[in-house]
PDB file of C-alpha atoms in Angstrom:
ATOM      1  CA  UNK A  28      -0.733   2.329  10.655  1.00 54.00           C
ATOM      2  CA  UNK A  29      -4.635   3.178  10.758  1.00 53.00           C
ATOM      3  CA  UNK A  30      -5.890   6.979   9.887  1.00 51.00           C
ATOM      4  CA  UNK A  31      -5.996   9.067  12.079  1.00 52.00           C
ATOM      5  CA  UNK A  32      -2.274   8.954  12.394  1.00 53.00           C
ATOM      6  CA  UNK A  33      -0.910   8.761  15.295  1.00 54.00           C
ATOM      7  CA  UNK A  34       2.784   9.220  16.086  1.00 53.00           C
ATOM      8  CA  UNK A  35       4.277   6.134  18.434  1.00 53.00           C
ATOM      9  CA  UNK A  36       7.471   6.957  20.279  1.00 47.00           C
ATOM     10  CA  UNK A  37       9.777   5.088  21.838  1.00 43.00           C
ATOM     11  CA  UNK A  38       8.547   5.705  25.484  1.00 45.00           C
ATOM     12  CA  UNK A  39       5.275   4.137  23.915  1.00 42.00           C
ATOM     13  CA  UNK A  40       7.052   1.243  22.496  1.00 42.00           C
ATOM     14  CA  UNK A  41       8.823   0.252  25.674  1.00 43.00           C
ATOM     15  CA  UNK A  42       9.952  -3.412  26.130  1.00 43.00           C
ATOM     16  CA  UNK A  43       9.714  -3.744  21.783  1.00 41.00           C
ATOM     17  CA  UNK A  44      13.395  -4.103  20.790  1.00 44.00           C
ATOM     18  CA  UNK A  45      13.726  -1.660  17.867  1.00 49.00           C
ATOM     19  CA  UNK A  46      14.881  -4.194  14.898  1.00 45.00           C
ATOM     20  CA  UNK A  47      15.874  -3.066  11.249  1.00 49.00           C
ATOM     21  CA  UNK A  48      14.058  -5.910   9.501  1.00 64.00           C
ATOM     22  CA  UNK A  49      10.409  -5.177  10.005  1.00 82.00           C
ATOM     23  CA  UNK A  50       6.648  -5.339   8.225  1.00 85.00           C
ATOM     24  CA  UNK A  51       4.310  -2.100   7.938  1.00 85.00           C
ATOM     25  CA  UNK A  52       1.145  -2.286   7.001  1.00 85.00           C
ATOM     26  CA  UNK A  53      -0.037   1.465   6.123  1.00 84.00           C
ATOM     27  CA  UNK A  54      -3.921   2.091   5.431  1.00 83.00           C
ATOM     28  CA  UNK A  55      -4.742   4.124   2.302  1.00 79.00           C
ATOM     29  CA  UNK A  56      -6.329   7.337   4.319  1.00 78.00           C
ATOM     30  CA  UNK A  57      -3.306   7.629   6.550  1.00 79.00           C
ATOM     31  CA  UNK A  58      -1.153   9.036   3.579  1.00 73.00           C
ATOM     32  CA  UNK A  59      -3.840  12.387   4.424  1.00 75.00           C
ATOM     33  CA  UNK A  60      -1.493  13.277   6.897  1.00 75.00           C
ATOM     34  CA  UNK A  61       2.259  14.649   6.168  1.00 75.00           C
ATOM     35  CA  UNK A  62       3.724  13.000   9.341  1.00 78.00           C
ATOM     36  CA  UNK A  63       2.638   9.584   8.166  1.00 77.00           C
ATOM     37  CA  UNK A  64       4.078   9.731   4.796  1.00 75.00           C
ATOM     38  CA  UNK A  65       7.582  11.082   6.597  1.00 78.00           C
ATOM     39  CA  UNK A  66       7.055   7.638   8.602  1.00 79.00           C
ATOM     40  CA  UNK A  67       6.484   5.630   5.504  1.00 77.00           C
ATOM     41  CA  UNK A  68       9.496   7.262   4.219  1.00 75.00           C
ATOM     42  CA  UNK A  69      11.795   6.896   7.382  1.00 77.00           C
ATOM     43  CA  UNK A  70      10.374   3.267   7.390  1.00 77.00           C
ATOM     44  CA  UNK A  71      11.005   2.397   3.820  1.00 75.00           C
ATOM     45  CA  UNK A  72      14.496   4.035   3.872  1.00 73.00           C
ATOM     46  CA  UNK A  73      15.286   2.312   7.244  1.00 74.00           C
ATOM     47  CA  UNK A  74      14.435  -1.275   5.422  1.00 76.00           C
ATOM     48  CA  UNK A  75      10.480  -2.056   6.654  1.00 81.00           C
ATOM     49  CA  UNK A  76       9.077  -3.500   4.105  1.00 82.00           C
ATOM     50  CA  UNK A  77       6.051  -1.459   3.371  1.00 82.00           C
ATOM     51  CA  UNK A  78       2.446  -2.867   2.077  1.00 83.00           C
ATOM     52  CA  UNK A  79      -0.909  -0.223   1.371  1.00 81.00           C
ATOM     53  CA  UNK A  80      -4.432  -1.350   2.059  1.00 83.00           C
ATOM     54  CA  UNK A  81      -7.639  -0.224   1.367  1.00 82.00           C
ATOM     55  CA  UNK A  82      -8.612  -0.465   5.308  1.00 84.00           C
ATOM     56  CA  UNK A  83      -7.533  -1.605   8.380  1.00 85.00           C
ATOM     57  CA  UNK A  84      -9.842  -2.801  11.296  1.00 85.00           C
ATOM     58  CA  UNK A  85      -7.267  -1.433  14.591  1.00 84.00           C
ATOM     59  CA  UNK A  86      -3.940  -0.038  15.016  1.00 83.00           C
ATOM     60  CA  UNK A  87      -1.357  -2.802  16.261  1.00 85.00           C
ATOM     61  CA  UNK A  88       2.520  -3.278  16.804  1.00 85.00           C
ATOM     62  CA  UNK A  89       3.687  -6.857  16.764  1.00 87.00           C
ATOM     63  CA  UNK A  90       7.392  -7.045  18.303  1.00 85.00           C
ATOM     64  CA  UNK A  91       8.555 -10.153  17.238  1.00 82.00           C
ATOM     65  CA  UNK A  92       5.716 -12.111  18.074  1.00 83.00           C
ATOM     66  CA  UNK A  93       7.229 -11.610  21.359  1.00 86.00           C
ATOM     67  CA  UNK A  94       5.086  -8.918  22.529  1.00 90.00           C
ATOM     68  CA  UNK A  95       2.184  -6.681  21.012  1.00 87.00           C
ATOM     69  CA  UNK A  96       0.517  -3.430  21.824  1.00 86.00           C
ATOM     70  CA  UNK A  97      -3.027  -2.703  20.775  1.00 85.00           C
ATOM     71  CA  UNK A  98      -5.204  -0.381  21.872  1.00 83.00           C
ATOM     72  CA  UNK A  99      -7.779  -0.482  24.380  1.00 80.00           C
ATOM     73  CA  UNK A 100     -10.853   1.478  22.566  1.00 75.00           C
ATOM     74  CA  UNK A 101     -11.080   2.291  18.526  1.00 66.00           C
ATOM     75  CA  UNK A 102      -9.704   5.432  17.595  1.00 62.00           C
ATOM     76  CA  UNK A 103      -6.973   5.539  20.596  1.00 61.00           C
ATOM     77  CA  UNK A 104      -3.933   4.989  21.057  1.00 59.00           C
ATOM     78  CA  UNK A 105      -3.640   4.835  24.789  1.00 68.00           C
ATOM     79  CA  UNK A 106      -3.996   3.276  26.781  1.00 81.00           C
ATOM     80  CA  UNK A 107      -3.344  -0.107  25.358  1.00 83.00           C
ATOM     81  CA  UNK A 108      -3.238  -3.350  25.606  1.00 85.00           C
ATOM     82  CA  UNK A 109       0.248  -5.515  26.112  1.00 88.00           C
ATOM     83  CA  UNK A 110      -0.213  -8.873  24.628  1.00 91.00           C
ATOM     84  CA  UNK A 111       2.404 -11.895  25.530  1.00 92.00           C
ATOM     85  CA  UNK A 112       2.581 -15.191  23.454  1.00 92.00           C
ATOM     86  CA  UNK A 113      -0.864 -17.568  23.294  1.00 92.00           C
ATOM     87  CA  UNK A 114      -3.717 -17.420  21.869  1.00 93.00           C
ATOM     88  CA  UNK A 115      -4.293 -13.811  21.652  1.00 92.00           C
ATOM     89  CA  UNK A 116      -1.143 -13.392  20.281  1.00 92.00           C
ATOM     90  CA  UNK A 117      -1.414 -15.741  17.636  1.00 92.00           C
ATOM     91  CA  UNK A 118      -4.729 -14.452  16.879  1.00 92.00           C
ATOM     92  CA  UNK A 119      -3.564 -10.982  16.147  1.00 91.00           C
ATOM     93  CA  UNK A 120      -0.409 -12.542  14.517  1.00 91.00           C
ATOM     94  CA  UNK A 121      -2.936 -14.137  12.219  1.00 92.00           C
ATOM     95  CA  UNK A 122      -5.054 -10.871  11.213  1.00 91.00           C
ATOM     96  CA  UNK A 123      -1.941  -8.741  10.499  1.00 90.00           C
ATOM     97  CA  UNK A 124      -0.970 -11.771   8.059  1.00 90.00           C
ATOM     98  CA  UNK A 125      -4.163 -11.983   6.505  1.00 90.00           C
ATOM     99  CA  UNK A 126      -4.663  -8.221   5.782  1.00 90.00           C
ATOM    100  CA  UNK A 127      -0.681  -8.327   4.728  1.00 87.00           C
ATOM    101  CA  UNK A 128      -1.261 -10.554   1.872  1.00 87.00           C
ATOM    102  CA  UNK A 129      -3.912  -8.357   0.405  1.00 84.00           C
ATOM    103  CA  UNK A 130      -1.919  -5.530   0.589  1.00 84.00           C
ATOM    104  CA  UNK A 131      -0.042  -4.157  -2.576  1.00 76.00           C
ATOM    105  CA  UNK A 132       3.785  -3.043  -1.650  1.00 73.00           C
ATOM    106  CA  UNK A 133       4.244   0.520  -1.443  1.00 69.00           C
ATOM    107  CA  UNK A 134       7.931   0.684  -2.576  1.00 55.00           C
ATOM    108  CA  UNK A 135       7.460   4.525  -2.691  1.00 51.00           C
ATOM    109  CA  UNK A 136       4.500   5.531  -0.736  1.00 43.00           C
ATOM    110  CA  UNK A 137       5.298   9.310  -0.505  1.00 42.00           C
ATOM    111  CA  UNK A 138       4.266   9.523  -4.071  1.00 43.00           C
ATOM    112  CA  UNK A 139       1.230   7.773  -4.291  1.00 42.00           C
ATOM    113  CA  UNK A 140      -1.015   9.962  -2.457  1.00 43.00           C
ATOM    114  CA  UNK A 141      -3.961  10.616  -4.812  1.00 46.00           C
ATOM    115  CA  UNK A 142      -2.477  13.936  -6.138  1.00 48.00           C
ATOM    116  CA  UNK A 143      -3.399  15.183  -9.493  1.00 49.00           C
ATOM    117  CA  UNK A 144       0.768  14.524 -10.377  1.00 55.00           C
ATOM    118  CA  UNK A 145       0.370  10.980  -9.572  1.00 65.00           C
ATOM    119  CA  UNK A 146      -2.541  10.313 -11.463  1.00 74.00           C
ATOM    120  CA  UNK A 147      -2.201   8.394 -15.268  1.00 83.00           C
ATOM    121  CA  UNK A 148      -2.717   9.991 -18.223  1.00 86.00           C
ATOM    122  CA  UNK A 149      -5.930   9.869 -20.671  1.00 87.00           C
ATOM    123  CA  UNK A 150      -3.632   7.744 -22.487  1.00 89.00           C
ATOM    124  CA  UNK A 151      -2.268   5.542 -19.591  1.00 90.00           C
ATOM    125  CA  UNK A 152      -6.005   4.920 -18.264  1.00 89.00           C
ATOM    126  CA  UNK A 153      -6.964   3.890 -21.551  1.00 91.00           C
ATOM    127  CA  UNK A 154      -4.122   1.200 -21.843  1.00 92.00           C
ATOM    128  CA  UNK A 155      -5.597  -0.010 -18.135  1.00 90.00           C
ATOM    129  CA  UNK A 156      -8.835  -0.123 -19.295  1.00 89.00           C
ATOM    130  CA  UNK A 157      -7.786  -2.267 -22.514  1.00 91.00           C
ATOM    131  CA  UNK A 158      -5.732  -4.739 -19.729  1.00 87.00           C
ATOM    132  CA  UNK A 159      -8.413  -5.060 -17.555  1.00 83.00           C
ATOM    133  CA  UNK A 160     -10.814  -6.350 -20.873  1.00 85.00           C
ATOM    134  CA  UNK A 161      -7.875  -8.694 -21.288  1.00 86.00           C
ATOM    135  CA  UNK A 162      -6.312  -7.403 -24.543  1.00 90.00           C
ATOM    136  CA  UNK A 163      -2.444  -8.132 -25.366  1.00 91.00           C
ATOM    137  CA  UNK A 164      -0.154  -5.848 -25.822  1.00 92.00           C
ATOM    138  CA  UNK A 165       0.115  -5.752 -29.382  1.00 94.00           C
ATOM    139  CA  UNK A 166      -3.958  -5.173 -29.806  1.00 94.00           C
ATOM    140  CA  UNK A 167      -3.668  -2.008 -27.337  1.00 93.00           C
ATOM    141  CA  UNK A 168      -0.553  -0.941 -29.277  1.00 93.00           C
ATOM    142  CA  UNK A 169      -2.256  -1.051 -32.912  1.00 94.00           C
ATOM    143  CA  UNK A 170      -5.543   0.454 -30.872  1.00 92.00           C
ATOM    144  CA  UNK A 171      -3.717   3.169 -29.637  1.00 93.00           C
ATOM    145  CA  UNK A 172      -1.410   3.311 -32.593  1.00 93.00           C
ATOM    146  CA  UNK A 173       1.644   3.294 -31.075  1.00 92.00           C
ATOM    147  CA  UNK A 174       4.273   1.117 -30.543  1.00 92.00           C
ATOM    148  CA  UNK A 175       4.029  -2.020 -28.338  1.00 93.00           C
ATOM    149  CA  UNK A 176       7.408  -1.003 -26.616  1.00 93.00           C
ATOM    150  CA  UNK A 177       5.370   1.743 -26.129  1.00 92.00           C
ATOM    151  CA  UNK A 178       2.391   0.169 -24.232  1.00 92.00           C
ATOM    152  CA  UNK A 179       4.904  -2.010 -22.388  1.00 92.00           C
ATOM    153  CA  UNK A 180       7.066   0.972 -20.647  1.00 92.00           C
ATOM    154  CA  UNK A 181       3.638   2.730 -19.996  1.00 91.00           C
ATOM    155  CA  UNK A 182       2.601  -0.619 -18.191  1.00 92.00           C
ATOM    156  CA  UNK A 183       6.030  -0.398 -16.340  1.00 90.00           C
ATOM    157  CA  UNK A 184       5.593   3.192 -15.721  1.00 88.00           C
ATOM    158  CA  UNK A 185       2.042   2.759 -14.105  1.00 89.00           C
ATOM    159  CA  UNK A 186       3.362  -0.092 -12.234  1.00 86.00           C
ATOM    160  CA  UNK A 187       6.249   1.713 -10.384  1.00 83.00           C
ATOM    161  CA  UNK A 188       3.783   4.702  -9.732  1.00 82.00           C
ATOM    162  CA  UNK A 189       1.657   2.316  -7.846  1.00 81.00           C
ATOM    163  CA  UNK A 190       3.948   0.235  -6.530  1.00 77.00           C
ATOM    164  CA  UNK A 191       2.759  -3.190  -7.815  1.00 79.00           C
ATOM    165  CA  UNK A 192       4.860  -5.703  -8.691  1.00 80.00           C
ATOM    166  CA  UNK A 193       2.229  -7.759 -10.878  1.00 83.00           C
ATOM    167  CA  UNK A 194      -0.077  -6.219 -13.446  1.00 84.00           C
ATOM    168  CA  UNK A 195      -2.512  -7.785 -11.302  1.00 82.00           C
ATOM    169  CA  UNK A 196      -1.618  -5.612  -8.289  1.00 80.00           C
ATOM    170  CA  UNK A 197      -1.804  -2.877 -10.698  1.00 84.00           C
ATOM    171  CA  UNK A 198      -5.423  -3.472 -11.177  1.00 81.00           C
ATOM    172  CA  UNK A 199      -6.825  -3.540  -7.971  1.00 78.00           C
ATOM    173  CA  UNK A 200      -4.476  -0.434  -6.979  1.00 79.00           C
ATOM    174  CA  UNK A 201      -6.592   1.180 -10.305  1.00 81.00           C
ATOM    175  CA  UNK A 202      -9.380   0.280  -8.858  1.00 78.00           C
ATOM    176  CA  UNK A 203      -8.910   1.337  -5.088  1.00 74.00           C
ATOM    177  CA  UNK A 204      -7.558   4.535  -6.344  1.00 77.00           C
ATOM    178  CA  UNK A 205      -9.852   5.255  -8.781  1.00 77.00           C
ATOM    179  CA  UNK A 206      -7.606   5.622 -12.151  1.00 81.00           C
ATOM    180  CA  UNK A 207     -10.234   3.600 -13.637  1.00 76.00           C
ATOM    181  CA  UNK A 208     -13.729   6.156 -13.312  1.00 66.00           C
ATOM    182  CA  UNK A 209     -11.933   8.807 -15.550  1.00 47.00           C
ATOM    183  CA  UNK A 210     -12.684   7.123 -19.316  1.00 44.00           C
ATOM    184  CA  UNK A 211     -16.144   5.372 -19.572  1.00 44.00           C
ATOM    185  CA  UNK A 212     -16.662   2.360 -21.218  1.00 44.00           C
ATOM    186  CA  UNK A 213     -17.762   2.643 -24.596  1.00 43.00           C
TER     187      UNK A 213
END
């Protein structure tokens, strides 16, 4: 799912089987627009497993490797191209995995929409900024002066709100998003 968002249907989809078990890739700017975060949400709640990236370089719907739909001319939607197995196939079978691993999973990507609500705390940005220097949690908690239970449901906190499963993932979603440029570095 690229931005602009663009609603597919199932007239559009014809000859894709629609199957429960299935792989989204969402960029970052499409969350702009309401009816892409109720598709993230029908998506998520229907089972898709859903990743966020930064960018995405064309829209594309992979059925299976079975069949694929891509569109003729950036920006568009129709009319499109249907893509059988090969080469061209496994070609754009092979970009969607590539850009899919450096996605971060968006377990809940109605919330994370770069709203003031959703973005950490003076506090919470500081703690980031002491991870990302490589302190431990007990040096941020006697920093901070505060308990290092503390710092670690903070961690766990930020880490739900961007939905990253590593603290790693949690960087680079700081980073994308920006939770890092509101405390300078002293």
């Amino acid at each position: 799912m690229t931005a602009p968002y663009v609603n597919v249907t199932s007239d559009r989809m014809a000859g894709l089987d629609d199957h429960p078990q299935c792989r989204i890739l969402i960029e970052e700017a499409a969350f702009k627009d309401e009816a892409a975060v109720e598709a993230a949400q029908h998506s998520a709640k229907s089972g898709c497993e859903v990743r966020v990236i930064d960018r995405l370089p064309f829209k594309l719907i992979i059925g299976d490797r079975d069949r694929a739909l891509v569109p003729q001319s950036p920006g568009t939607t129709l009319p499109v191209l249907l893509v059988h197995p090969g080469v061209i196939m496994d070609a754009l079978v092979a970009t969607f995995e590539v850009h899919w691993e450096r996605a971060l999973p968006c377990k809940t990507p109605w919330r994370n929409n770069g709203s003031d609500d959703d973005r950490p705390t003076e506090q919470e940005v500081t703690i980031l900024r002491h991870l990302a220097r490589g302190a431990t949690e007990q040096q941020i908690a006697l920093t901070l002066s505060i308990s290092k239970r503390t710092v670690i449901r903070r961690i766990q906190l930020l880490m739900e709100r961007a939905g990253a499963e590593t603290r790693f993932q949690l960087a680079l979603h700081a980073v994308r998003v920006g939770w890092l440029s509101r405390v300078t570095d002293s």
